[in-house]
CSV table of C-alpha atoms in Angstrom, one decimal:
chain,number,residue,atom,x,y,z
J,1,MET,CA,9.0,-23.4,15.0
J,2,MET,CA,8.2,-22.3,18.5
J,3,PHE,CA,4.8,-20.7,17.6
J,4,ASN,CA,3.7,-23.9,15.9
J,5,LYS,CA,4.5,-25.9,19.0
J,6,ILE,CA,2.4,-23.5,21.0
J,7,PHE,CA,-0.5,-23.7,18.5
J,8,LYS,CA,-0.3,-27.5,18.4
J,9,PHE,CA,-0.4,-27.8,22.2
J,10,SER,CA,-3.3,-25.4,22.5
J,11,GLN,CA,-5.2,-27.2,19.7
J,12,GLY,CA,-4.8,-30.4,21.6
J,13,LYS,CA,-6.1,-28.9,24.9
J,14,LEU,CA,-9.0,-27.1,23.2
J,15,SER,CA,-10.1,-29.9,20.8
J,16,TYR,CA,-13.3,-30.5,22.7
J,17,LEU,CA,-14.2,-26.8,22.6
J,18,TYR,CA,-13.6,-26.7,18.8
J,19,GLU,CA,-15.6,-29.8,18.1
J,20,ASN,CA,-18.6,-28.4,19.9
J,21,SER,CA,-18.5,-24.8,18.7
J,22,LEU,CA,-20.2,-23.7,15.5
J,23,PHE,CA,-18.5,-20.4,15.9
J,24,LEU,CA,-15.0,-21.8,15.9
J,25,GLN,CA,-15.7,-24.3,13.1
J,26,ASN,CA,-17.0,-21.4,10.9
J,27,ILE,CA,-14.6,-18.6,12.2
J,28,ASP,CA,-13.3,-17.9,8.7
J,29,LYS,CA,-16.8,-16.7,7.8
J,30,PHE,CA,-16.4,-14.0,10.5
J,31,ILE,CA,-12.8,-13.1,9.6
J,32,LEU,CA,-13.5,-12.2,6.0
J,33,PRO,CA,-16.2,-9.5,6.7
J,34,PHE,CA,-13.8,-7.8,9.2
J,35,ILE,CA,-11.0,-7.8,6.6
J,36,LEU,CA,-13.4,-6.2,4.1
J,37,LEU,CA,-14.6,-3.8,6.8
J,38,THR,CA,-11.0,-2.8,7.6
J,39,LEU,CA,-10.5,-1.9,3.9
J,40,GLY,CA,-13.9,-0.2,3.6
J,41,VAL,CA,-13.8,2.0,6.7
J,42,SER,CA,-10.4,3.3,5.7
J,43,THR,CA,-12.1,5.6,3.3
J,44,PHE,CA,-13.8,7.7,5.9
J,45,MET,CA,-12.8,6.8,9.5
J,46,MET,CA,-9.9,8.1,11.6
J,47,SER,CA,-6.8,6.1,12.1
J,48,ASP,CA,-7.7,4.7,15.5
J,49,ALA,CA,-11.0,3.4,14.3
J,50,ILE,CA,-9.5,1.8,11.3
J,51,GLY,CA,-6.9,0.1,13.5
J,52,PHE,CA,-9.7,-1.3,15.7
J,53,PHE,CA,-11.1,-3.4,12.9
J,54,GLY,CA,-7.6,-4.6,12.0
J,55,LEU,CA,-7.2,-5.7,15.6
J,56,ILE,CA,-10.5,-7.7,15.4
J,57,VAL,CA,-9.1,-9.5,12.4
J,58,MET,CA,-5.9,-10.3,14.4
J,59,PHE,CA,-7.9,-11.5,17.4
J,60,LEU,CA,-10.1,-13.8,15.4
J,61,THR,CA,-7.1,-15.2,13.6
J,62,LEU,CA,-5.3,-15.9,16.9
J,63,VAL,CA,-8.4,-17.7,18.2
J,64,LYS,CA,-8.4,-19.8,15.0
J,65,MET,CA,-4.7,-20.7,15.3
J,66,LEU,CA,-5.2,-21.7,18.9
J,67,THR,CA,-8.2,-23.9,18.4
J,68,LYS,CA,-8.5,-25.2,14.8
J,69,PRO,CA,-6.7,-28.6,14.3
J,70,ASP,CA,-3.6,-28.5,12.1
J,71,SER,CA,-3.4,-24.7,11.9
J,72,ARG,CA,0.2,-23.6,11.7
J,73,ALA,CA,2.4,-20.7,10.7
J,74,GLU,CA,4.4,-21.0,7.5
J,75,PHE,CA,6.8,-18.5,6.0
J,76,ASN,CA,7.9,-17.8,2.4
J,77,HIS,CA,11.5,-16.7,1.8
J,78,PHE,CA,10.7,-13.0,1.6
J,79,GLU,CA,8.7,-13.2,4.9
J,80,VAL,CA,11.9,-14.2,6.7
J,81,TRP,CA,13.2,-10.7,5.8
J,82,LEU,CA,10.0,-9.2,7.2
J,83,VAL,CA,10.3,-11.1,10.5
J,84,ALA,CA,13.9,-9.9,10.7
J,85,TYR,CA,12.8,-6.3,10.1
J,86,PHE,CA,10.1,-6.6,12.8
J,87,MET,CA,12.6,-8.0,15.3
J,88,ILE,CA,15.0,-5.1,14.6
J,89,VAL,CA,12.2,-2.7,15.2
J,90,VAL,CA,11.6,-4.3,18.6
J,91,VAL,CA,15.3,-3.8,19.5
J,92,SER,CA,15.1,-0.2,18.3
J,93,LEU,CA,12.1,0.3,20.5
J,94,PHE,CA,13.9,-0.7,23.6
J,95,GLY,CA,16.9,1.3,22.6
J,96,SER,CA,14.9,4.5,22.1
J,97,THR,CA,15.4,7.5,24.4
J,98,LEU,CA,11.7,8.3,24.0
J,99,PHE,CA,10.3,4.9,24.8
J,100,ALA,CA,6.8,6.0,25.5
J,101,LEU,CA,6.4,7.8,22.2
J,102,SER,CA,8.2,5.0,20.3
J,103,LEU,CA,5.9,2.4,21.9
J,104,LYS,CA,2.9,4.1,20.3
J,105,GLY,CA,4.6,3.9,16.9
J,106,PHE,CA,5.6,0.3,17.5
J,107,PHE,CA,2.0,-0.7,18.3
J,108,LYS,CA,0.9,0.6,14.9
J,109,THR,CA,3.6,-1.4,13.2
J,110,PHE,CA,2.6,-4.4,15.2
J,111,VAL,CA,-1.0,-4.0,14.1
J,112,TYR,CA,-0.1,-3.7,10.4
J,113,VAL,CA,2.3,-6.7,10.4
J,114,GLY,CA,-0.2,-8.7,12.5
J,115,PHE,CA,-3.0,-7.8,10.1
J,116,TYR,CA,-0.8,-9.0,7.2
J,117,PHE,CA,-0.1,-12.4,8.8
J,118,SER,CA,-3.8,-12.7,9.7
J,119,VAL,CA,-4.8,-12.2,6.0
J,120,VAL,CA,-2.2,-14.7,4.9
J,121,VAL,CA,-3.5,-17.3,7.3
J,122,TYR,CA,-7.0,-16.7,6.1
J,123,LEU,CA,-6.2,-16.8,2.4
J,124,LYS,CA,-4.1,-19.9,2.6
J,125,ASP,CA,-7.3,-21.7,3.7
J,126,ASN,CA,-9.6,-19.7,1.4
J,127,ARG,CA,-7.7,-18.8,-1.7
J,128,LYS,CA,-10.9,-18.3,-3.7
J,129,ALA,CA,-11.5,-15.2,-1.5
J,130,ILE,CA,-8.6,-13.3,-3.3
J,131,PRO,CA,-11.0,-11.7,-5.8
J,132,TRP,CA,-13.1,-10.5,-2.9
J,133,LEU,CA,-10.2,-8.7,-1.3
J,134,LEU,CA,-8.8,-7.2,-4.6
J,135,GLY,CA,-12.4,-6.4,-5.6
J,136,ALA,CA,-13.0,-4.6,-2.3
J,137,ILE,CA,-9.9,-2.5,-2.9
J,138,ALA,CA,-11.1,-1.7,-6.5
J,139,ILE,CA,-14.6,-0.7,-5.3
J,140,CYS,CA,-13.2,1.6,-2.5
J,141,THR,CA,-10.8,3.2,-5.0
J,142,ALA,CA,-13.6,3.6,-7.6
J,143,GLY,CA,-15.9,5.1,-4.9
J,144,GLU,CA,-13.2,7.6,-3.9
J,145,SER,CA,-12.6,8.4,-7.6
J,146,ILE,CA,-16.2,9.4,-7.9
J,147,VAL,CA,-15.9,11.7,-4.9
J,148,GLY,CA,-12.8,13.3,-6.3
J,149,PHE,CA,-14.4,13.6,-9.7
J,150,LEU,CA,-17.3,15.5,-8.2
J,151,GLN,CA,-15.0,17.7,-6.0
J,152,SER,CA,-13.1,18.7,-9.1
J,153,PHE,CA,-16.1,20.6,-10.4
J,154,VAL,CA,-16.9,22.5,-7.2
J,155,HIS,CA,-13.2,23.6,-6.9
J,156,PRO,CA,-12.7,23.0,-3.2
J,157,GLU,CA,-10.6,25.5,-1.3
J,158,ALA,CA,-7.3,24.3,0.1
J,159,ILE,CA,-7.5,23.5,3.8
J,160,SER,CA,-3.8,24.3,4.1
J,161,THR,CA,-0.9,25.5,1.9
J,162,TRP,CA,-0.9,22.6,-0.5
J,163,GLN,CA,1.1,24.1,-3.4
J,164,ASP,CA,3.3,27.0,-4.2
J,165,THR,CA,1.2,29.6,-6.1
J,166,SER,CA,3.6,32.5,-5.8
J,167,ARG,CA,4.6,32.2,-9.5
J,168,LEU,CA,1.3,31.2,-11.0
J,169,ASN,CA,-1.6,33.1,-12.5
J,170,PRO,CA,-4.9,32.4,-10.7
J,171,GLU,CA,-6.2,30.5,-13.6
J,172,ASP,CA,-3.2,28.2,-13.5
J,173,VAL,CA,-3.7,27.1,-9.9
J,174,LEU,CA,-5.0,23.6,-9.6
J,175,SER,CA,-8.0,23.1,-7.3
J,176,ARG,CA,-6.7,19.9,-5.6
J,177,VAL,CA,-9.2,17.3,-4.6
J,178,TYR,CA,-8.9,15.3,-1.4
J,179,GLY,CA,-11.7,12.8,-1.2
J,180,THR,CA,-13.1,11.6,2.1
J,181,LEU,CA,-9.9,10.2,3.7
J,182,LYS,CA,-9.0,11.4,7.2
J,183,PRO,CA,-7.1,13.7,7.6
J,184,LEU,CA,-8.2,15.6,4.4
J,185,ASN,CA,-5.1,15.9,2.3
J,186,PRO,CA,-4.6,15.7,-1.5
J,187,ASN,CA,-1.2,13.9,-1.1
J,188,LEU,CA,-2.8,11.2,1.0
J,189,PHE,CA,-5.6,11.0,-1.4
J,190,GLY,CA,-3.3,10.7,-4.4
J,191,GLY,CA,-1.2,8.0,-2.7
J,192,TYR,CA,-4.4,6.1,-1.8
J,193,LEU,CA,-5.6,6.2,-5.4
J,194,VAL,CA,-2.2,5.1,-6.7
J,195,CYS,CA,-2.2,2.2,-4.3
J,196,GLY,CA,-5.8,1.1,-5.3
J,197,PHE,CA,-5.6,1.9,-9.0
J,198,PRO,CA,-3.8,-1.4,-10.1
J,199,ALA,CA,-6.8,-3.3,-8.6
J,200,VAL,CA,-9.2,-1.2,-10.7
J,201,LEU,CA,-7.1,-1.7,-13.8
J,202,GLY,CA,-6.7,-5.4,-13.0
J,203,SER,CA,-10.5,-5.8,-12.7
J,204,VAL,CA,-10.8,-4.9,-16.4
J,205,LEU,CA,-8.4,-7.9,-17.3
J,206,TYR,CA,-10.2,-10.1,-14.8
J,207,PHE,CA,-13.6,-9.6,-16.4
J,208,VAL,CA,-12.2,-9.9,-19.9
J,209,ASN,CA,-10.6,-13.1,-19.0
J,210,ARG,CA,-13.9,-14.4,-17.7
J,211,LYS,CA,-15.7,-13.0,-20.8
J,212,HIS,CA,-17.9,-10.7,-18.7
J,213,PHE,CA,-17.5,-7.9,-21.2
J,214,LYS,CA,-20.2,-5.6,-19.8
J,215,PHE,CA,-18.5,-5.6,-16.4
J,216,ALA,CA,-15.2,-5.1,-18.2
J,217,ILE,CA,-16.5,-1.9,-19.8
J,218,GLY,CA,-17.7,-0.6,-16.5
J,219,ALA,CA,-14.3,-1.4,-14.9
J,220,LEU,CA,-12.7,0.5,-17.8
J,221,ILE,CA,-14.8,3.5,-17.2
J,222,PHE,CA,-13.8,3.6,-13.5
J,223,THR,CA,-10.2,3.1,-14.6
J,224,LEU,CA,-10.3,6.3,-16.7
J,225,LEU,CA,-12.1,8.0,-13.9
J,226,SER,CA,-9.4,7.1,-11.4
J,227,VAL,CA,-6.7,8.4,-13.8
J,228,TYR,CA,-8.6,11.7,-14.1
J,229,THR,CA,-9.0,12.0,-10.3
J,230,ILE,CA,-5.3,11.2,-9.7
J,231,PHE,CA,-4.4,14.1,-11.9
J,232,GLN,CA,-6.8,16.3,-10.0
J,233,THR,CA,-5.2,15.5,-6.7
J,234,GLY,CA,-2.2,17.6,-7.8
J,235,CYS,CA,0.0,15.0,-6.0
J,236,ARG,CA,3.2,15.0,-8.1
J,237,GLY,CA,4.5,11.8,-6.5
J,238,ALA,CA,1.2,10.2,-7.6
J,239,TYR,CA,1.8,11.4,-11.1
J,240,LEU,CA,5.2,9.7,-11.2
J,241,ALA,CA,3.8,6.5,-9.6
J,242,LEU,CA,1.0,6.4,-12.2
J,243,MET,CA,3.5,6.5,-15.0
J,244,LEU,CA,5.3,3.6,-13.3
J,245,ILE,CA,2.1,1.6,-13.0
J,246,PHE,CA,1.4,2.0,-16.8
J,247,GLY,CA,5.0,1.1,-17.6
J,248,CYS,CA,5.0,-2.0,-15.4
J,249,ALA,CA,1.5,-3.0,-16.8
J,250,PHE,CA,2.9,-2.7,-20.3
J,251,LEU,CA,5.9,-4.9,-19.6
J,252,LEU,CA,4.1,-7.6,-17.7
J,253,SER,CA,1.1,-7.8,-20.0
J,254,ALA,CA,3.4,-8.2,-23.0
J,255,LYS,CA,3.6,-11.9,-22.2
J,256,PHE,CA,0.0,-12.3,-23.5
J,257,PHE,CA,-0.4,-9.6,-26.1
J,258,TRP,CA,2.9,-9.0,-27.8
J,259,LYS,CA,3.1,-11.9,-30.3
J,260,THR,CA,-0.6,-12.0,-31.3
J,261,TYR,CA,-1.7,-8.4,-30.9
J,262,LYS,CA,1.5,-6.4,-31.4
J,263,LYS,CA,0.0,-3.6,-33.5
J,264,ILE,CA,-3.1,-3.2,-31.4
J,265,TYR,CA,-1.0,-3.4,-28.2
J,266,LEU,CA,1.4,-0.6,-29.4
J,267,SER,CA,-1.6,1.5,-30.5
J,268,VAL,CA,-3.2,1.3,-27.1
J,269,ILE,CA,0.1,2.2,-25.3
J,270,GLY,CA,0.7,5.0,-27.8
J,271,GLY,CA,-2.8,6.3,-27.1
J,272,ILE,CA,-2.2,6.3,-23.4
J,273,VAL,CA,1.1,8.2,-23.8
J,274,GLY,CA,-0.5,10.6,-26.2
J,275,LEU,CA,-3.4,11.3,-23.8
J,276,PHE,CA,-1.0,12.0,-21.0
J,277,LEU,CA,1.1,14.4,-23.1
J,278,PHE,CA,-2.1,16.1,-24.3
J,279,ALA,CA,-3.3,16.7,-20.7
J,280,ILE,CA,0.1,18.0,-19.6
J,281,THR,CA,0.5,20.2,-22.7
J,282,PHE,CA,-2.9,21.8,-23.0
J,283,VAL,CA,-4.3,21.9,-19.4
J,284,GLY,CA,-2.4,24.8,-17.9
J,285,ALA,CA,-3.0,23.9,-14.2
J,286,LEU,CA,-1.8,20.3,-14.8
J,287,ARG,CA,1.2,21.5,-16.8
J,288,HIS,CA,2.5,23.9,-14.2
J,289,ARG,CA,1.9,21.3,-11.4
J,290,PHE,CA,3.8,18.6,-13.3
J,291,LEU,CA,6.7,20.8,-14.3
J,292,SER,CA,7.1,22.0,-10.7
J,293,ILE,CA,8.6,18.5,-10.0
J,294,PHE,CA,11.7,19.7,-11.9
J,295,ALA,CA,11.8,23.2,-10.4
J,296,MET,CA,14.1,22.0,-7.6
J,297,ARG,CA,14.7,24.9,-5.1
J,298,ASN,CA,12.5,27.3,-7.1
J,299,ASP,CA,9.4,25.5,-5.8
J,300,SER,CA,8.8,26.0,-2.1
J,301,SER,CA,7.5,22.5,-1.6
J,302,ASN,CA,10.6,21.0,-3.2
J,303,SER,CA,12.8,23.3,-1.2
J,304,PHE,CA,11.1,22.3,2.0
J,305,ARG,CA,11.7,18.6,1.3
J,306,PHE,CA,15.3,19.2,0.5
J,307,ASN,CA,15.8,20.9,3.9
J,308,VAL,CA,14.0,18.0,5.6
J,309,TYR,CA,16.1,15.4,3.8
J,310,HIS,CA,19.3,17.2,4.9
J,311,SER,CA,18.2,17.2,8.5
J,312,ALA,CA,17.0,13.6,8.4
J,313,VAL,CA,20.3,12.5,7.0
J,314,GLU,CA,22.0,14.2,9.9
J,315,MET,CA,19.6,12.4,12.3
J,316,PHE,CA,20.5,9.1,10.7
J,317,LYS,CA,24.3,9.7,11.0
J,318,ASP,CA,23.9,10.2,14.7
J,319,ASN,CA,21.6,7.2,15.2
J,320,TRP,CA,22.6,4.8,12.3
J,321,LEU,CA,22.7,1.6,14.3
J,322,LEU,CA,19.3,1.4,16.1
J,323,GLY,CA,17.6,4.6,15.0
J,324,ILE,CA,15.6,6.9,17.2
J,325,GLY,CA,12.5,4.5,17.6
J,326,VAL,CA,9.6,4.0,15.3
J,327,GLY,CA,6.7,6.5,15.0
J,328,ASN,CA,6.0,10.0,13.6
J,329,LYS,CA,5.6,11.5,17.1
J,330,ASN,CA,9.0,10.2,18.1
J,331,PHE,CA,10.4,11.5,14.8
J,332,ARG,CA,9.0,15.0,15.4
J,333,GLU,CA,10.5,15.3,18.9
J,334,ILE,CA,14.0,14.4,17.8
J,335,TYR,CA,13.7,16.3,14.5
J,336,GLY,CA,13.4,19.5,16.4
J,337,LEU,CA,17.1,19.2,17.4
J,338,TYR,CA,18.2,19.1,13.7
J,339,MET,CA,15.7,21.1,11.7
J,340,LYS,CA,16.4,24.4,10.1
J,341,THR,CA,14.3,27.2,11.6
J,342,GLY,CA,10.8,27.4,10.1
J,343,PHE,CA,11.0,24.0,8.6
J,344,ASP,CA,9.2,21.7,11.0
J,345,ALA,CA,8.2,18.3,9.7
J,346,LEU,CA,6.2,15.2,10.7
J,347,SER,CA,8.4,12.8,8.8
J,348,ALA,CA,11.4,12.5,6.5
J,349,TYR,CA,9.3,12.6,3.3
J,350,ASN,CA,11.1,9.5,2.1
J,351,ILE,CA,10.0,6.1,3.4
J,352,TYR,CA,13.5,4.6,3.1
J,353,LEU,CA,15.2,7.5,4.9
J,354,GLU,CA,12.4,7.4,7.5
J,355,THR,CA,13.0,3.6,8.1
J,356,ALA,CA,16.7,4.2,8.5
J,357,VAL,CA,16.2,7.1,10.9
J,358,GLU,CA,13.6,5.3,13.0
J,359,SER,CA,15.1,1.8,13.2
J,360,GLY,CA,18.6,2.0,11.9
J,361,ILE,CA,20.6,0.7,8.9
J,362,PHE,CA,19.9,-3.0,9.5
J,363,ALA,CA,16.1,-2.4,9.6
J,364,LEU,CA,16.4,-0.6,6.2
J,365,ILE,CA,18.5,-3.5,4.8
J,366,ALA,CA,15.9,-6.1,6.0
J,367,PHE,CA,13.0,-4.0,4.6
J,368,LEU,CA,14.8,-3.7,1.2
J,369,GLY,CA,15.6,-7.4,1.3
J,370,PHE,CA,11.9,-8.1,1.9
J,371,LEU,CA,10.9,-5.9,-1.1
J,372,ILE,CA,13.5,-7.2,-3.5
J,373,THR,CA,13.0,-10.9,-2.7
J,374,MET,CA,9.2,-10.6,-3.0
J,375,SER,CA,9.5,-8.7,-6.3
J,376,ILE,CA,11.9,-11.3,-7.8
J,377,ASN,CA,9.6,-14.2,-6.8
J,378,ALA,CA,6.5,-12.4,-8.0
J,379,VAL,CA,8.0,-11.5,-11.4
J,380,LYS,CA,9.2,-15.2,-11.9
J,381,PHE,CA,5.7,-16.3,-11.1
J,382,VAL,CA,4.2,-14.0,-13.7
J,383,LEU,CA,6.7,-15.1,-16.4
J,384,ASN,CA,6.4,-18.8,-15.7
J,385,SER,CA,2.8,-19.4,-14.7
J,386,THR,CA,0.1,-20.4,-17.2
J,387,ASP,CA,-2.9,-19.6,-14.9
J,388,LYS,CA,-4.1,-16.3,-16.2
J,389,GLU,CA,-6.2,-15.4,-13.2
J,390,GLN,CA,-3.4,-16.0,-10.8
J,391,ILE,CA,-1.1,-13.9,-13.0
J,392,ILE,CA,-3.6,-11.1,-12.8
J,393,TYR,CA,-3.7,-11.3,-9.0
J,394,ILE,CA,0.1,-11.3,-8.7
J,395,ALA,CA,0.6,-8.6,-11.3
J,396,VAL,CA,-1.9,-6.3,-9.7
J,397,SER,CA,-0.4,-6.8,-6.3
J,398,ILE,CA,3.2,-6.3,-7.2
J,399,ILE,CA,2.6,-3.3,-9.4
J,400,ALA,CA,0.6,-1.7,-6.6
J,401,ILE,CA,3.5,-2.4,-4.2
J,402,TRP,CA,6.0,-0.9,-6.6
J,403,ALA,CA,3.9,2.2,-7.1
J,404,VAL,CA,3.6,2.8,-3.4
J,405,MET,CA,7.4,2.3,-2.9
J,406,PHE,CA,8.1,4.6,-5.8
J,407,HIS,CA,5.8,7.3,-4.5
J,408,GLY,CA,7.6,6.8,-1.1
J,409,LEU,CA,10.7,8.3,-2.6
J,410,VAL,CA,9.1,11.8,-2.1
J,411,ASP,CA,6.5,11.2,0.6
J,412,THR,CA,5.7,9.1,3.6
J,413,ILE,CA,1.9,8.7,3.3
J,414,TYR,CA,2.8,5.0,3.1
J,415,PHE,CA,2.7,4.9,6.8
J,416,ARG,CA,-0.9,6.0,7.0
J,417,PRO,CA,-3.4,3.2,7.8
J,418,GLN,CA,-5.4,3.8,4.7
J,419,LEU,CA,-2.4,2.7,2.6
J,420,GLN,CA,-0.9,0.2,5.1
J,421,PHE,CA,-3.9,-2.1,5.2
J,422,MET,CA,-4.2,-2.1,1.4
J,423,PHE,CA,-0.4,-2.6,1.0
J,424,TRP,CA,-0.3,-5.6,3.3
J,425,THR,CA,-3.4,-7.1,1.7
J,426,TYR,CA,-1.5,-7.0,-1.6
J,427,VAL,CA,1.5,-8.7,0.0
J,428,ALA,CA,-0.7,-11.3,1.5
J,429,VAL,CA,-2.1,-12.2,-1.9
J,430,ILE,CA,1.4,-12.6,-3.3
J,431,SER,CA,2.4,-14.7,-0.3
J,432,THR,CA,-0.6,-17.0,-0.7
J,433,LEU,CA,-0.1,-17.6,-4.4
J,434,LEU,CA,3.7,-18.1,-4.0
J,435,SER,CA,3.2,-20.7,-1.3
J,436,SER,CA,3.8,-24.2,-2.6
J,437,LYS,CA,1.6,-25.5,0.2
J,438,THR,CA,-1.5,-23.5,-0.6
J,439,ARG,CA,-4.6,-25.5,-0.4
J,440,GLU,CA,-7.6,-25.2,-2.7
J,441,VAL,CA,-10.9,-24.7,-0.8
């Protein structure tokens, strides 16, 4: 690999510097705090500031790769699809008619993918840090759940038109919570909680496995709190993703509980389903919000999305090979030529359609190849491994990824940095544990 040849050459030239620098010999101790900071500041800082911490992680990793002896880049099978996707995005960038705007979007993609490979490089030398990263996600999610829980009692006013209330009684209007994420938006908040929720749920299993039952009870409380807050966001895509999370957790955890604890297992699952049905049936605001998913054109939000989908498909038809160039600003400029009057949009409200519109059909194929290959490998690992902790790490990560991808069928908050950095951290965990050359440290 060309990059490894560059790294090896640089390491040889800088060997004296590495051998005489305490900073370079202990650079991993600086990388970890900045990874954690990137995840932490995502809860309250603006996009550019969050990206700045991601860039620091990338810079420190590059310094490590150029100086630390025997550092090299290694790829899993699914990462080949990711590299292919990124290269297609590069081609799309140079083929864009709005190069300057597309360059801004490409730089964001570069930071996200670069952050991912940086976390992979770190974890493959420090696999024991995986609980720290997943724990940081769980803590951030739990913290935001507390904020959302408190907001639900003060009934915050909507900053913009967040739901169609034209056919609702005032008492049936849900006061949607939005946390501290920037920009303040309940759909972003719902997507963030959905992405982080598997880590909170997984922490219960992690502590039970380690027999730390007091911590497990605390984690369970935050799990229930997170579920409550997700409902209070009023984000219908998050509702659907939450059901997917529980369904996947049920299927994957059956490996451990089905034979021995079948009755208890079914009772717990039945209780969760019953609680969900109770909330939807007897809480009017939630019931109306959930049922609006199926209102089709009778709900203004649904109707708006259908109009955007139609226009985005037309955009794809005219730019199917290389797309229009990556980035929401680029999308908005081109979208103006296709939109129906009064239906301006920042994105396609579907991450797969958005990918196809921005970078073309081959980018979508590569992205789907990446997701499918990673999912197959992760499920095989869960089914075949006997290491319970590693199974928890993999299961948490792949379920979170599936939840984000499912939510992405009806929204594009996936492209926000708050979700991107969490998402790629999950992928890095999977890559690390699937790698046959991972070293224990």
